[in-house]
mmCIF file of C-alpha atoms in Angstrom:
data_model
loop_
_atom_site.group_PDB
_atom_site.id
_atom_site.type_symbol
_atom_site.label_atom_id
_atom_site.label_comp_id
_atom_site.label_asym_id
_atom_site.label_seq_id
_atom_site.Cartn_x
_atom_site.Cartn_y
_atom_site.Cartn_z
ATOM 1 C CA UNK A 286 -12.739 8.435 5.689
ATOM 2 C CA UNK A 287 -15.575 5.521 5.995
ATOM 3 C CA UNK A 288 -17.530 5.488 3.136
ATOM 4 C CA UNK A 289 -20.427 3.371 1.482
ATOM 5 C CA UNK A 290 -19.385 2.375 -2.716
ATOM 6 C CA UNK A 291 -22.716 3.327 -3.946
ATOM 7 C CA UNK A 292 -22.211 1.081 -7.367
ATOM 8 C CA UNK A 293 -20.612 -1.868 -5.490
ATOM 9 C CA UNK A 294 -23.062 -1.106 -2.598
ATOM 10 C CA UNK A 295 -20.013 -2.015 -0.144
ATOM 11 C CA UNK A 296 -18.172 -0.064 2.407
ATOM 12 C CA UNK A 297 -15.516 1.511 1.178
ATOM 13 C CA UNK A 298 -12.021 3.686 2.631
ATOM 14 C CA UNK A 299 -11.812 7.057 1.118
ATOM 15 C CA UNK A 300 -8.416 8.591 0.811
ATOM 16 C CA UNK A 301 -8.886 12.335 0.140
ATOM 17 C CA UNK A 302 -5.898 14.655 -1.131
ATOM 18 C CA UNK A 303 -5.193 18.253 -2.540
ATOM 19 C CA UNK A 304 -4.533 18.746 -6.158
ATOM 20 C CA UNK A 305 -0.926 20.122 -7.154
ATOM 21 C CA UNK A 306 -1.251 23.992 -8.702
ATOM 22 C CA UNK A 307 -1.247 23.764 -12.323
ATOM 23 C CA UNK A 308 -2.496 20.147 -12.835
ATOM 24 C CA UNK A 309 -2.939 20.239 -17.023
ATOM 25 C CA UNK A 310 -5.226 18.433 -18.836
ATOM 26 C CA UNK A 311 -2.467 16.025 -19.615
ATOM 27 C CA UNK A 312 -1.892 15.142 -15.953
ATOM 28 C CA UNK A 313 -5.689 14.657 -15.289
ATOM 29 C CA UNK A 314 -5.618 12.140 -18.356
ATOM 30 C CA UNK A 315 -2.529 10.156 -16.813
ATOM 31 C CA UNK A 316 -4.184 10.208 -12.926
ATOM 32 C CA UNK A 317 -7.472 8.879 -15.130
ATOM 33 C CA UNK A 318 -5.569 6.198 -16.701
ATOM 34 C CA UNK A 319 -3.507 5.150 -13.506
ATOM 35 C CA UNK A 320 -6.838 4.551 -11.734
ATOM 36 C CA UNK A 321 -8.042 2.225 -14.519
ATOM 37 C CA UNK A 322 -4.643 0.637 -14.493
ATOM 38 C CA UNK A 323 -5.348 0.573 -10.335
ATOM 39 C CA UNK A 324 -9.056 -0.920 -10.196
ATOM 40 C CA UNK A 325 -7.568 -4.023 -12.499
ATOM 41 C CA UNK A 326 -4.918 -4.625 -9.644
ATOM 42 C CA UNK A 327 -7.028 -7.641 -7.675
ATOM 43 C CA UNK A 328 -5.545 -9.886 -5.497
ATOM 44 C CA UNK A 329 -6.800 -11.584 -1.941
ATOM 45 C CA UNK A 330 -3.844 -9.974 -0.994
ATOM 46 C CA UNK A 331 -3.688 -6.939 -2.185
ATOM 47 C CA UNK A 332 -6.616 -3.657 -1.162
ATOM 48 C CA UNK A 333 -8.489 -3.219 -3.624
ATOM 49 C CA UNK A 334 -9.133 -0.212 -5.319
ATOM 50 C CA UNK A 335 -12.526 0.616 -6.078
ATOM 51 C CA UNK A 336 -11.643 3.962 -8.409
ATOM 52 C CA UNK A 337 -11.318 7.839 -7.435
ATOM 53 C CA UNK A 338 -11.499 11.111 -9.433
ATOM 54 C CA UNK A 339 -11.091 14.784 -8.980
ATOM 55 C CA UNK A 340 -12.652 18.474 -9.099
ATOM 56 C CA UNK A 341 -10.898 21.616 -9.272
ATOM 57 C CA UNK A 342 -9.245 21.574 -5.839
ATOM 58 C CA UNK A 343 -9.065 17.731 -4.768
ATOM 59 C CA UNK A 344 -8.858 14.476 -5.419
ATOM 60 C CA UNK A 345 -10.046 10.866 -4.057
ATOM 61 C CA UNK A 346 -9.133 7.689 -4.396
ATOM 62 C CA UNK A 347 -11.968 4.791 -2.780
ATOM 63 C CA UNK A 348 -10.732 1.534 -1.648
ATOM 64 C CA UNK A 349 -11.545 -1.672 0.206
ATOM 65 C CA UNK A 350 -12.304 -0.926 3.705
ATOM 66 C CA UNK A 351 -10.738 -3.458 5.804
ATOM 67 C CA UNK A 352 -11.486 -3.914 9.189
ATOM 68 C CA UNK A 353 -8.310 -4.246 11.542
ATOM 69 C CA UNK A 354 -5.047 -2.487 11.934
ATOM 70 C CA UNK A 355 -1.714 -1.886 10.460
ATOM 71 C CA UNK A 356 1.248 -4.051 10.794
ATOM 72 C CA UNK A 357 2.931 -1.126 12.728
ATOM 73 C CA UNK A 358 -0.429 -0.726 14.804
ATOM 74 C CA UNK A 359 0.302 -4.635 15.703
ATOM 75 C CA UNK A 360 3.731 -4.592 16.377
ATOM 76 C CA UNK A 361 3.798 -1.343 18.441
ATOM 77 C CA UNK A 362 1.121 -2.926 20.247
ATOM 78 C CA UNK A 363 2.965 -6.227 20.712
ATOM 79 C CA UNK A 364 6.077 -6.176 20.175
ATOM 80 C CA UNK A 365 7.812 -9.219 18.038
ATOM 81 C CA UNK A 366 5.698 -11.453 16.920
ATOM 82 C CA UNK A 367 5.108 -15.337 16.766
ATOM 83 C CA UNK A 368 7.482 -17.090 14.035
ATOM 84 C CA UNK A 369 4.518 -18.814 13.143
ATOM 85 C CA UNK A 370 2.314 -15.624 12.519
ATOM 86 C CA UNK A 371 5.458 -13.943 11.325
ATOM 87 C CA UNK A 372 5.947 -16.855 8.822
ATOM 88 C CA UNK A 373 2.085 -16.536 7.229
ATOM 89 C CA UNK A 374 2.027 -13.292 6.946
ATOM 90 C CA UNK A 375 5.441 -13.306 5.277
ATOM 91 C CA UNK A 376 4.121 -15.966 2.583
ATOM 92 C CA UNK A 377 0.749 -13.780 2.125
ATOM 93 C CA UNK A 378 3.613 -10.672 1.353
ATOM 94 C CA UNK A 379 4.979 -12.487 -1.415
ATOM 95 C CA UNK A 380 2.261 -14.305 -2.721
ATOM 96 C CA UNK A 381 1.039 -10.534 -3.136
ATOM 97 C CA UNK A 382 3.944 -9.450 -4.347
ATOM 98 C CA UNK A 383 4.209 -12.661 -6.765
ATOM 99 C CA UNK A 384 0.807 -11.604 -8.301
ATOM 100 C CA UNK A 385 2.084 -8.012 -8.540
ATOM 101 C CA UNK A 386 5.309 -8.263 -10.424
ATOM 102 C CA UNK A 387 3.744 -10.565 -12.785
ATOM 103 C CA UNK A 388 1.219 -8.354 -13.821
ATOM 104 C CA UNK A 389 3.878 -5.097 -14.096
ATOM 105 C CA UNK A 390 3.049 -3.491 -10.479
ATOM 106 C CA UNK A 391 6.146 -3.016 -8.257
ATOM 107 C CA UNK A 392 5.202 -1.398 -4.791
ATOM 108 C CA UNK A 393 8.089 0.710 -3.922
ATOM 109 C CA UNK A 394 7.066 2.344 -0.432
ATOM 110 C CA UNK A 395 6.204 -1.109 1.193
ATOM 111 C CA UNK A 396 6.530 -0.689 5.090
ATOM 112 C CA UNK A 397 4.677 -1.931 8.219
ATOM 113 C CA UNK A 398 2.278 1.037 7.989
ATOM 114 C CA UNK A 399 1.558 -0.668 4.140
ATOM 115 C CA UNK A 400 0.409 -3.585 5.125
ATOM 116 C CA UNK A 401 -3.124 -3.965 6.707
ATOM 117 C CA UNK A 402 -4.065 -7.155 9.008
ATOM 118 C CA UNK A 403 -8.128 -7.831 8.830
ATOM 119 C CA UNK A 404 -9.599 -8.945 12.305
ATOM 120 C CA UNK A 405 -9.259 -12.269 10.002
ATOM 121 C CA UNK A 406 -5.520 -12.316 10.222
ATOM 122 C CA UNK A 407 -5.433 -11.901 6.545
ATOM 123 C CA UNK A 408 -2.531 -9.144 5.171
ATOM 124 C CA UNK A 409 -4.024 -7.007 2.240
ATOM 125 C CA UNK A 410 -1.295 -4.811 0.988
ATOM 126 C CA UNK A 411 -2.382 -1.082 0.527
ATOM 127 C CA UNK A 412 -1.473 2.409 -1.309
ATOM 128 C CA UNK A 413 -0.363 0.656 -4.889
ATOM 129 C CA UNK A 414 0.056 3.516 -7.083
ATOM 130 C CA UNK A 415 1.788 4.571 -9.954
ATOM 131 C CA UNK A 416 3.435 8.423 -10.784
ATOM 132 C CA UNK A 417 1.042 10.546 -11.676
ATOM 133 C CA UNK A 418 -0.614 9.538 -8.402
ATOM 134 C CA UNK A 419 2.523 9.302 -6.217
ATOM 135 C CA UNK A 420 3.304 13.021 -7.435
ATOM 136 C CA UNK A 421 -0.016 13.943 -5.767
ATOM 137 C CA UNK A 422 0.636 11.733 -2.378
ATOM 138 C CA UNK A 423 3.914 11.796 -1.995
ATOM 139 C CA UNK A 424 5.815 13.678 1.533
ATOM 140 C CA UNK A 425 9.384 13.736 2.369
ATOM 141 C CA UNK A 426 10.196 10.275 3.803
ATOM 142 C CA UNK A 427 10.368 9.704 7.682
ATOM 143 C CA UNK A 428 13.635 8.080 8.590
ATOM 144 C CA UNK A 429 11.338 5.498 9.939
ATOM 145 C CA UNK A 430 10.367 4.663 6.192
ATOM 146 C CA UNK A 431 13.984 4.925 5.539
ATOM 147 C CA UNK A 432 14.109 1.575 7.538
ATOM 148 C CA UNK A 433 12.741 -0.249 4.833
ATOM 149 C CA UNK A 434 14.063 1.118 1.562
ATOM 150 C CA UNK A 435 17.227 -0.285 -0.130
ATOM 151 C CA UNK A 436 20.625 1.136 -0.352
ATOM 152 C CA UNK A 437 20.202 1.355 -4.300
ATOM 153 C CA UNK A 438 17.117 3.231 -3.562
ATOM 154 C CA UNK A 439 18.091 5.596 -1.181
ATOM 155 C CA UNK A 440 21.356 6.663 -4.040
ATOM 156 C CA UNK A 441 18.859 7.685 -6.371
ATOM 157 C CA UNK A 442 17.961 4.602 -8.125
ATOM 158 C CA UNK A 443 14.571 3.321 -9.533
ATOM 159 C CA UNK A 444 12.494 1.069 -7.292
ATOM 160 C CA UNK A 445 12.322 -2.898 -8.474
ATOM 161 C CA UNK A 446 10.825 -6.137 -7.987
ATOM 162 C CA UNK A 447 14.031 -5.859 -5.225
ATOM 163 C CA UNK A 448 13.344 -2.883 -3.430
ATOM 164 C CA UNK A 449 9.622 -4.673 -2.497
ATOM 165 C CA UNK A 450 11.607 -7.868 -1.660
ATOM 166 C CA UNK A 451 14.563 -5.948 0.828
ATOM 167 C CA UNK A 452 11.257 -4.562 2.176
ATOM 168 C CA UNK A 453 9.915 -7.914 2.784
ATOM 169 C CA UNK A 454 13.028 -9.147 4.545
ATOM 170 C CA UNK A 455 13.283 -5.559 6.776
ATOM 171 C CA UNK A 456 9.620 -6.558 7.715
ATOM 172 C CA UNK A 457 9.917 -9.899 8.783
ATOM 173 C CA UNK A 458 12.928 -8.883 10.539
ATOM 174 C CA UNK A 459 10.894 -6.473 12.281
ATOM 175 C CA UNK A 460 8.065 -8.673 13.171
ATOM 176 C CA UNK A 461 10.207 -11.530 14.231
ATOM 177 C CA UNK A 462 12.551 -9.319 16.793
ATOM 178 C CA UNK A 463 10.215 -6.403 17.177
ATOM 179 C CA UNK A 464 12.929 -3.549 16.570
ATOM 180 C CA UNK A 465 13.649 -1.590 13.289
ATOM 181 C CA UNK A 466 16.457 -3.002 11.200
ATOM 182 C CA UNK A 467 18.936 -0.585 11.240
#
């Protein structure tokens, strides 16, 4: 949903989900310290989150609105794209991604549908999140996602600073030939 951030006095993207039965005080306390942990994550590249919270039967999560589309809105819409426009957004990817690891984040679900263009051309990577907030989002994985998840991943392993950086590489090889990788 479109909202306005009434403290930050900006527009703002409202992501609204149900609570899980049986959420304990415990799990509130960890979903309250993830989005403090969340709102320090700030990067040009990265969409920031403004905070969230929760009542008995749902939860929210506010964020940057940006204005554009989706990598996957662009590329079904184009096709493959430009080298050169495959290249920058590439490099804005991993200077993200850079900033993240550094500072203890490691994406895990990155994907086409991730990654948000403004009308700018600038790439903000979205939905950064950590357990206790994944537990709450999280749906059976298309076998489009699939595409982009590595093999150690997909055996049961723990997603890395690698798993965001096979993403990477599945994306660009997406945007540069316009088809899925595998």
């Amino acid at each position: 949903f479109r909202g306005v951030h009434i403290e930050q006095r900006k527009l703002a993207a409202l992501r609204l989900f149900r609570i899980p039965m049986g959420m304990t005080p415990e799990s509130r306390k960890a979903y309250a310290t993830q989005l403090d942990e969340l709102k320090l994550l700030r990067h040009p590249h990265i969409v920031r989150c403004y905070g969230g919270g929760f009542d008995s039967r749902q939860a929210f999560l506010a964020y940057e609105l940006v204005e554009g589309e989706s990598l996957a809105q662009q590329l079904d819409r184009r096709g493959q794209l430009p080298w050169e426009t495959a290249l920058d957004y590439s490099r804005q990817l991993a200077e993200a991604l850079d900033y993240a690891h550094l500072t203890g984040w490691v994406h895990g679900r990155l994907r086409p549908e991730k990654v948000l263009i403004s009308k700018e051309g600038q790439v903000k990577i979205a939905d950064w999140r950590r357990e206790a907030i994944s537990s709450m989002l999280d749906a059976p994985p298309s076998l489009r996602q699939l595409q982009f998840t590595p093999p150690e991943v997909l055996q049961g392993g723990v997603a890395d600073e690698k798993a965001d950086l096979f993403a990477v590489g599945a994306i660009m090889y997406y945007m540069l030939t316009g088809k899925l990788p595998f």
